[in-house]
Amino acid sequence: MLNTGLHEMNAPAIDRSTFLSTLPATSTDRSAALWIVGVSSILFALAVPFAGIPLPPIPAFVASYQSALAVSDIITAVLLLSQFSVLRTRALLWLSTGYLFTAAAALAHALTFPGLFTPTGLFGAGSQTTVWLYMIWHGVFPLLVLGYAWQKEKDGGPTIKGPTSNAICAMALGVIAAMAAFTWIVTAQHDLLPVLLRDGRYTATMIGVVSFVWSLSFAALVSLWFRRPHSVIDVWLMVVMCAWLFDIALSAIVNVARFDLGFYAGRLYGLCASSFVLAVLLIENVRLQVHTVGLVGRLRQQSASERDYYGKRLALYGAVVESSNDAIITKTLDGIITGWNKAAEHLFGYSAAEAVGRSIDIIVPPDRKHEVRSILNRIAGNESIAQHETVRIRKDGRALDVVLNVSPLRSDNGEIIGASKIAHDITEEKEAREKLRRETEERRRIFETSQDLILVTDGFGNFVQVSPSVKDILGFTPEDMIGHSATEFIHPDDLEKTREEMRAARRGAVKRSFEARYYHYDGHEVTLNWMGTWSEPVKRHFFIGRDLTEKQAAEAQFRHVQKMDSIGQLTGGVAHDFNNVLTVITGTIGILADAVADRPELAAITKLIDDAAERGAQLTKHLLAFARKQPLQPREIDVNALALEAAKLLHPTLGEQITIVPQLTEDAWPTLVDPGQLSTAILNLALNARDAMPEGGTLVLETRNIFLDDGYASMNPDVVAGNYVMIAVSDTGSGIPPELIDRVFDPFFTTKEVGKGTGLGLSMVFGFVKQSGGHIKIYSEQGHGTSVKIYLPRSSGVQESEFEALQNVPVTGGNEKILIVEDDALVRQYVVTQVKSLGYTALEAANGAEALTILDNNKTIDLLFTDIIMPGNMNGRQLADEAVRRRPDLKTLFTSGYTENAIVHHGRLDSGVLLLAKPYRKTELAKMLRTALAS
C-alpha cells in the first residue's frame, strides 16, 4: 500500500504543455477564436458605412492608444522571448521581433504625431511622417509573422546555436536600429517621400501603399492557415491578423481623414490585435501558477509521505540486515569496518564490538591481502563485484570458502565513501560440489573407457546416451544412435524379449540379465549379454551390454577342440583294439601262407588277406596319428633340408602339370620333430593340393621363422605364445567352401569321390602336429586356392638368430590415421587394438564398400591396411586400386592368411607391393606400418 500511494503522488495529471508555441490547438481554442473573429467581422461590417463620419479630434486618445499598444506588445515580446530562451526556435525569435518592432513603431508614431507633444510632432516631423510610420509599422509586422509561419514546425522548427541571450540582444539592437533608421527617413528626409496625406485626406499613392500593406497582412493570415498543424499561438495569431486587417481597412482604406469614425475604430481593432496573444499568454501563466501551487502542495504531501516511507523502509532494511543468513559488512575505502551484522558474527567469530573500527584484514589470509586492496580500488572506481569466490579466516583460525558480492557505498550527494559486502559461506557447498565433480568425472571416465556397451534410453526406448565403445562393438558412432529408437537396431526376433525385460524393470525388477542381438553397422548380427535397470526419478532405462562375439567364438573353438579330442580318443581306442586284431591276423597269415604254398589258388587268397591286413595296418597307423598316439621319434632337424628333399620326391608324384616352387627362409630355426612323420604330412598336403588342381597349377613350399604372440594365442586357445618354425604348403587350386573349413580335419571327412580318398590325410596331419606340440592353420578362398600352415615349436638351446634379434628391436609407432579393412570381426578387433596401442588413430571397415564410404568422408586418412581376400564384389586389390584413384596420395599395406610368396606367385599382387602375412607379431606390424607410411 505504501508503494502504491507513493507511485500515485509521483505522477500528477498534467494535460497541457508549458509552451503554447508547440502545444497543439484544441477544439476549444478554435471555437473561441472563431467566435471572436465572427463578432469582430460583424462589428467591422457595421462600422464600414460610417467610417468617413468626422468626429472631434482627441489627441489624448492617440497617446493613450499608442502607450497601451506599446506596453502590450512589449509584454507579449518578453513572454515570447522567455519561451524562446528555452525552446531556442527561430520561429519564436521572428515572432518576438514582430511584437517588439510594433512596440517601437507605436512609440515613434506617438512621438511624431502632430498635436501631442508639439504642433507638428517631435524630431522635426512633417505632415507625412506619421502616415509613413503607420504604413511601415503595419507592413513590417506581417512580414515578420510570415517569417514565423515559414520557420515553425510541429516540434517548434529549427533552433539557433549558441547562447539565447546573444540572439535576444542582437534582435533588440536590430529593432532599435531599424526603427531609428525608419524614423530618420520619415523625419529628416520627409520631403523626399511621396505624399500620402494632403489637406487631411488620402492621396492615390496612399491607396496603393495601403493596399500593398493590407495584402501583406492577408498573406500572413493565409500562410498561418496552411502551415499545419496549428499550435495555440497559431490560432490566436490568425485572430490577430484578422483584427490587423480590420484595423488597416478602417484606419487607412474606408475612412476619409484623421479623427473620423474609421480612424478611431481601426485603432481599437489594432489595440485588440495586440492584446489577443498577450491575453492567451497571461491566462496560460495564471493557469501554470495555479498548477504550480497545487503541485507544491502535492510535493509537500509527497515529501511527508516519503519521509514516513523511508523511515519505515530504513527500519525494514535494518531488520533485514540483522536477520540475514549472509554476513553483511560495510567498510571505508581504507578497509576499516563500519558495519557488522549478526550473521557476520556467527560466520567469522568476531562480535560487532570486536570488529567495527578494525581493519578488514582481521579476516583475510596473509597471502590474500593484495586481493582486498584490489577490490577496494575497483569499488572506488565505481565498479561492482559479483560472485567472487575467495578464502577468509575465522577468529579461531579456520579457513572458510566464501563468495563475495561487493558494491559501492555512497553518501547523500552520491560520493563513494566505502563498500558494502555480502559474504556467503560456501565451504560445505564447495566440498559437496567437488565431491559431485569427482563422482561425475569418475562416471564419465567409466562411461567413456568402458569396453562394454552402455546405453541410456527414455521411457519410450529412444537412446539418450550411448558410450563411445559402441564404435568398436556395433560400428556406429554415438551420434548415429542418439535420438533414435532402439527398435531400429535390435534383431526383430529379440525385440519382444527386450520389451518384456524393460517392462519388468519398470515394475521394480532391480537388475535384469538377458541376451539380445543387435545389428552391426555392416549388417551382421552381434550378440550381447545385457544387464538392465530402470530409474524412476529420472525416468530412464540403463543398460550395460557385453559383446559375446569373442566368447562365442572361443566357446565354438573350444567345442571344436573338445570334439577333436573326443574323436581322437574314440579313434585311438578303436585303432588300438583293431591293431590288436590285425596283429593276430598278420601273425597267423604267414603260417597259413607256408601251409598252402604248394596250392596256388589258396596261396593267392592268402596273399589277398595279407594285403588287406597291411592296408588295415596303414589305416590304424593314420588313426593313431590323428589320435596323437602314434609312436614318434623326434629329433632336431633342419626344416629347409627336409622341405627340399620333399620337393624332389613330389616331382614324379604330382606330375608335370604342377609346378613346385620352394621358398625357404635363410637361417630357419631347427625344430624338434619326427622327420618321417613331417615328410608324410607334407606329402599328404601336397596330394590334397594336387587333387584341388586337376588342370594344373603351382604348389609353393615355404619355411619361415614366426613368433605367435599373446593376441594370436587369445584367438586360438590351443596355441602357446612363442617362437615357431612355419612350414606352409600353398596351392592355386579350387579352394575350400567356407562352410567346410571347420570340418576338414575330421577323420573320414572328404569331398572327393568314393574310392578316391579315405578322409584321413588331413586328420593324420592334424594329429601329428598337435602331438608334436605345434599348431596348424588353413587359409582358403573358394576359387583362389588354399594355404596350409604348420607351426612347429622352435628347438630350445640354440643361439639367438639374426631374425630374432631383428624382432626384438624397440617397437616404433606413430600418430597417423589408418583405415583397417578386415571381414573377420574378431581379427579386425584384434588388429584395431594393436594399431591403437602403437599410437595411431584407427578406423575400421568390414568390406570394400564400407571402406570407400569412410575414405570419402575422411580426407585425413594416411594409410589403407586391407585384407586381400574378402567376400563380396570387391577384394582388397580392387579396393586399393579404387582408393588410390580417389586419393592418389594414399599409402597401402596388404595383409593375408596366404604367404607373401604364394600371393605374388598367384598373381594377385604386383611384385614389390607391401604385404604383411598373417599371423604377425606386434614388432612386424609396427615395422611394416612405418615402411608403408614412408613408401
Short mmCIF file of C-alpha atoms in Angstrom, two decimals, residues 683-926:
data_model
loop_
_atom_site.label_atom_id
_atom_site.label_comp_id
_atom_site.label_asym_id
_atom_site.label_seq_id
_atom_site.Cartn_x
_atom_site.Cartn_y
_atom_site.Cartn_z
CA LEU A 683 53.21 -85.43 -48.80
CA ASN A 684 49.57 -85.64 -47.65
CA LEU A 685 49.17 -81.87 -48.01
CA ALA A 686 50.77 -81.95 -51.46
CA LEU A 687 48.47 -84.75 -52.62
CA ASN A 688 45.41 -82.78 -51.43
CA ALA A 689 46.76 -79.74 -53.32
CA ARG A 690 47.21 -81.86 -56.47
CA ASP A 691 43.58 -83.04 -56.27
CA ALA A 692 42.45 -79.39 -55.98
CA MET A 693 44.35 -78.55 -59.21
CA PRO A 694 43.12 -81.11 -61.81
CA GLU A 695 44.08 -78.73 -64.65
CA GLY A 696 47.49 -78.00 -63.18
CA GLY A 697 48.84 -75.11 -61.15
CA THR A 698 51.52 -74.07 -58.70
CA LEU A 699 52.50 -75.58 -55.38
CA VAL A 700 54.59 -73.37 -53.09
CA LEU A 701 56.63 -74.89 -50.24
CA GLU A 702 57.76 -72.24 -47.73
CA THR A 703 59.60 -72.05 -44.44
CA ARG A 704 59.68 -69.07 -42.08
CA ASN A 705 60.61 -68.10 -38.56
CA ILE A 706 57.45 -66.93 -36.78
CA PHE A 707 56.59 -65.55 -33.37
CA LEU A 708 52.97 -66.19 -32.34
CA ASP A 709 52.10 -63.52 -29.77
CA ASP A 710 49.56 -63.37 -26.97
CA GLY A 711 46.99 -61.71 -29.22
CA TYR A 712 47.09 -64.62 -31.67
CA ALA A 713 47.09 -67.09 -28.80
CA SER A 714 43.98 -65.42 -27.32
CA MET A 715 42.14 -66.13 -30.58
CA ASN A 716 43.44 -69.72 -30.77
CA PRO A 717 43.16 -71.42 -27.36
CA ASP A 718 45.38 -74.37 -28.40
CA VAL A 719 48.34 -72.06 -29.10
CA VAL A 720 51.05 -71.13 -26.60
CA ALA A 721 52.72 -67.83 -27.42
CA GLY A 722 56.32 -68.26 -28.51
CA ASN A 723 58.75 -68.92 -31.39
CA TYR A 724 57.75 -71.35 -34.13
CA VAL A 725 59.05 -72.61 -37.44
CA MET A 726 56.38 -72.33 -40.11
CA ILE A 727 56.10 -74.79 -42.99
CA ALA A 728 53.47 -73.67 -45.50
CA VAL A 729 52.03 -75.66 -48.39
CA SER A 730 50.06 -73.37 -50.73
CA ASP A 731 48.25 -74.14 -53.97
CA THR A 732 46.37 -72.30 -56.68
CA GLY A 733 43.50 -74.76 -56.70
CA SER A 734 39.76 -74.53 -56.31
CA GLY A 735 39.83 -73.71 -52.60
CA ILE A 736 37.58 -74.92 -49.81
CA PRO A 737 34.00 -73.63 -49.31
CA PRO A 738 33.71 -71.54 -46.09
CA GLU A 739 31.10 -73.87 -44.60
CA LEU A 740 33.52 -76.83 -44.82
CA ILE A 741 36.65 -75.20 -43.33
CA ASP A 742 35.83 -76.30 -39.78
CA ARG A 743 35.38 -79.97 -40.86
CA VAL A 744 38.45 -80.62 -42.97
CA PHE A 745 40.43 -82.16 -40.08
CA ASP A 746 37.61 -84.52 -39.08
CA PRO A 747 38.57 -88.18 -39.71
CA PHE A 748 36.89 -89.80 -42.70
CA PHE A 749 35.58 -86.41 -43.91
CA THR A 750 36.35 -85.91 -47.59
CA THR A 751 34.95 -84.04 -50.56
CA LYS A 752 36.48 -86.48 -53.03
CA GLU A 753 34.57 -89.11 -54.95
CA VAL A 754 34.04 -92.55 -53.43
CA GLY A 755 37.18 -94.61 -53.73
CA LYS A 756 39.48 -91.61 -54.18
CA GLY A 757 40.30 -90.91 -50.56
CA THR A 758 39.80 -92.16 -47.02
CA GLY A 759 39.37 -88.71 -45.43
CA LEU A 760 42.27 -89.45 -43.07
CA GLY A 761 45.10 -87.45 -44.74
CA LEU A 762 44.42 -84.06 -43.13
CA SER A 763 43.28 -85.64 -39.86
CA MET A 764 46.61 -87.50 -39.69
CA VAL A 765 48.49 -84.25 -40.32
CA PHE A 766 46.39 -82.52 -37.62
CA GLY A 767 47.12 -85.23 -35.08
CA PHE A 768 50.85 -85.31 -35.87
CA VAL A 769 51.19 -81.52 -35.50
CA LYS A 770 49.27 -81.45 -32.22
CA GLN A 771 51.24 -84.43 -30.88
CA SER A 772 54.42 -82.54 -31.76
CA GLY A 773 53.28 -79.50 -29.73
CA GLY A 774 52.57 -77.42 -32.81
CA HIS A 775 49.69 -75.59 -34.44
CA ILE A 776 48.05 -75.89 -37.86
CA LYS A 777 46.01 -73.26 -39.69
CA ILE A 778 44.18 -73.33 -43.03
CA TYR A 779 43.54 -70.23 -45.16
CA SER A 780 41.38 -70.85 -48.16
CA GLU A 781 39.24 -68.83 -50.54
CA GLN A 782 36.98 -70.65 -52.95
CA GLY A 783 38.27 -70.15 -56.47
CA HIS A 784 41.62 -68.75 -55.30
CA GLY A 785 43.44 -71.61 -53.59
CA THR A 786 44.45 -72.91 -50.20
CA SER A 787 47.39 -72.37 -47.86
CA VAL A 788 48.01 -74.81 -45.00
CA LYS A 789 50.49 -73.58 -42.39
CA ILE A 790 52.18 -75.91 -39.92
CA TYR A 791 53.78 -74.20 -36.89
CA LEU A 792 56.30 -76.40 -35.09
CA PRO A 793 57.96 -75.22 -31.85
CA ARG A 794 61.47 -73.92 -32.20
CA SER A 795 64.07 -76.24 -30.77
CA SER A 796 65.44 -74.91 -27.46
CA GLY A 797 69.07 -74.44 -26.54
CA VAL A 798 70.16 -72.56 -29.68
CA GLN A 799 71.70 -69.13 -30.11
CA GLU A 800 69.58 -66.09 -30.94
CA SER A 801 69.32 -65.69 -34.70
CA GLU A 802 69.53 -62.53 -36.77
CA PHE A 803 65.75 -62.76 -37.34
CA GLU A 804 65.05 -62.97 -33.63
CA ALA A 805 67.33 -60.03 -32.90
CA LEU A 806 65.51 -58.02 -35.53
CA GLN A 807 62.16 -58.84 -33.92
CA ASN A 808 63.35 -57.66 -30.51
CA VAL A 809 64.23 -54.12 -31.59
CA PRO A 810 62.12 -51.38 -29.89
CA VAL A 811 58.63 -51.06 -31.32
CA THR A 812 58.10 -47.77 -33.19
CA GLY A 813 54.59 -46.38 -33.61
CA GLY A 814 53.19 -43.12 -34.96
CA ASN A 815 50.29 -40.70 -34.89
CA GLU A 816 48.91 -41.13 -38.42
CA LYS A 817 45.34 -42.22 -39.23
CA ILE A 818 44.94 -45.78 -40.56
CA LEU A 819 41.85 -47.39 -42.12
CA ILE A 820 41.72 -51.15 -41.32
CA VAL A 821 39.63 -53.32 -43.66
CA GLU A 822 39.02 -56.90 -42.48
CA ASP A 823 35.91 -59.07 -42.94
CA ASP A 824 36.55 -61.24 -39.85
CA ALA A 825 35.14 -59.26 -36.88
CA LEU A 826 37.38 -60.99 -34.33
CA VAL A 827 40.56 -60.43 -36.33
CA ARG A 828 39.51 -56.84 -37.09
CA GLN A 829 39.05 -56.06 -33.41
CA TYR A 830 42.47 -57.57 -32.63
CA VAL A 831 44.16 -55.52 -35.36
CA VAL A 832 42.43 -52.29 -34.29
CA THR A 833 43.61 -52.83 -30.73
CA GLN A 834 47.19 -53.45 -31.83
CA VAL A 835 47.25 -50.41 -34.15
CA LYS A 836 45.84 -48.12 -31.44
CA SER A 837 48.40 -49.42 -28.95
CA LEU A 838 51.09 -48.15 -31.33
CA GLY A 839 49.69 -44.63 -31.06
CA TYR A 840 47.87 -44.50 -34.40
CA THR A 841 44.27 -43.38 -34.94
CA ALA A 842 42.39 -46.45 -36.19
CA LEU A 843 39.24 -46.52 -38.33
CA GLU A 844 37.68 -49.84 -39.32
CA ALA A 845 35.56 -51.29 -42.10
CA ALA A 846 34.22 -54.78 -42.79
CA ASN A 847 34.21 -54.64 -46.59
CA GLY A 848 35.28 -52.56 -49.58
CA ALA A 849 32.06 -50.57 -49.95
CA GLU A 850 32.14 -49.50 -46.32
CA ALA A 851 35.83 -48.60 -46.62
CA LEU A 852 35.21 -46.34 -49.63
CA THR A 853 32.43 -44.53 -47.76
CA ILE A 854 34.80 -43.85 -44.86
CA LEU A 855 37.53 -42.67 -47.26
CA ASP A 856 35.13 -40.23 -48.93
CA ASN A 857 34.03 -38.79 -45.58
CA ASN A 858 37.50 -38.55 -44.04
CA LYS A 859 40.21 -36.82 -46.09
CA THR A 860 42.93 -37.20 -43.42
CA ILE A 861 43.45 -40.99 -43.68
CA ASP A 862 47.16 -41.72 -44.28
CA LEU A 863 47.21 -45.49 -44.85
CA LEU A 864 44.86 -48.21 -46.10
CA PHE A 865 45.59 -51.54 -44.33
CA THR A 866 43.42 -54.15 -46.04
CA ASP A 867 42.99 -57.90 -46.25
CA ILE A 868 43.37 -59.15 -49.83
CA ILE A 869 40.73 -61.84 -50.00
CA MET A 870 37.31 -60.61 -48.88
CA PRO A 871 33.78 -61.79 -49.70
CA GLY A 872 31.60 -59.66 -51.93
CA ASN A 873 32.13 -57.84 -55.20
CA MET A 874 35.40 -56.16 -54.24
CA ASN A 875 38.60 -57.77 -52.96
CA GLY A 876 41.50 -55.94 -51.32
CA ARG A 877 43.39 -55.40 -54.56
CA GLN A 878 40.35 -53.84 -56.25
CA LEU A 879 39.65 -51.73 -53.15
CA ALA A 880 43.21 -50.41 -53.16
CA ASP A 881 43.00 -49.53 -56.87
CA GLU A 882 39.73 -47.62 -56.40
CA ALA A 883 41.00 -45.91 -53.22
CA VAL A 884 44.17 -44.69 -54.97
CA ARG A 885 42.07 -43.45 -57.90
CA ARG A 886 40.08 -41.30 -55.47
CA ARG A 887 43.08 -40.44 -53.26
CA PRO A 888 46.33 -40.60 -55.27
CA ASP A 889 48.43 -39.80 -52.20
CA LEU A 890 47.02 -42.69 -50.13
CA LYS A 891 49.53 -45.35 -48.98
CA THR A 892 48.51 -49.05 -48.96
CA LEU A 893 49.58 -52.10 -46.93
CA PHE A 894 48.09 -55.53 -47.68
CA THR A 895 47.64 -58.46 -45.33
CA SER A 896 46.56 -62.04 -45.95
CA GLY A 897 46.46 -65.51 -44.45
CA TYR A 898 48.34 -66.62 -47.57
CA THR A 899 52.09 -66.30 -47.51
CA GLU A 900 53.73 -63.49 -49.42
CA ASN A 901 55.30 -65.89 -51.92
CA ALA A 902 52.01 -67.61 -52.59
CA ILE A 903 50.20 -64.31 -53.12
CA VAL A 904 52.79 -62.90 -55.50
CA HIS A 905 53.05 -66.20 -57.36
CA HIS A 906 49.28 -66.38 -57.71
CA GLY A 907 49.38 -63.02 -59.44
CA ARG A 908 47.11 -61.22 -57.01
CA LEU A 909 49.74 -58.60 -56.12
CA ASP A 910 52.39 -56.88 -58.17
CA SER A 911 55.96 -57.58 -57.25
CA GLY A 912 57.19 -55.11 -54.66
CA VAL A 913 53.73 -54.37 -53.23
CA LEU A 914 53.84 -54.44 -49.42
CA LEU A 915 52.23 -57.48 -47.80
CA LEU A 916 52.10 -58.47 -44.12
CA ALA A 917 51.33 -62.19 -43.89
CA LYS A 918 49.13 -63.49 -41.07
CA PRO A 919 49.81 -64.18 -38.30
CA TYR A 920 52.27 -61.44 -37.37
CA ARG A 921 53.73 -60.12 -34.16
CA LYS A 922 53.46 -56.54 -32.95
CA THR A 923 57.04 -55.68 -33.99
CA GLU A 924 56.38 -56.92 -37.54
CA LEU A 925 53.14 -54.89 -37.68
CA ALA A 926 54.90 -51.76 -36.38
#
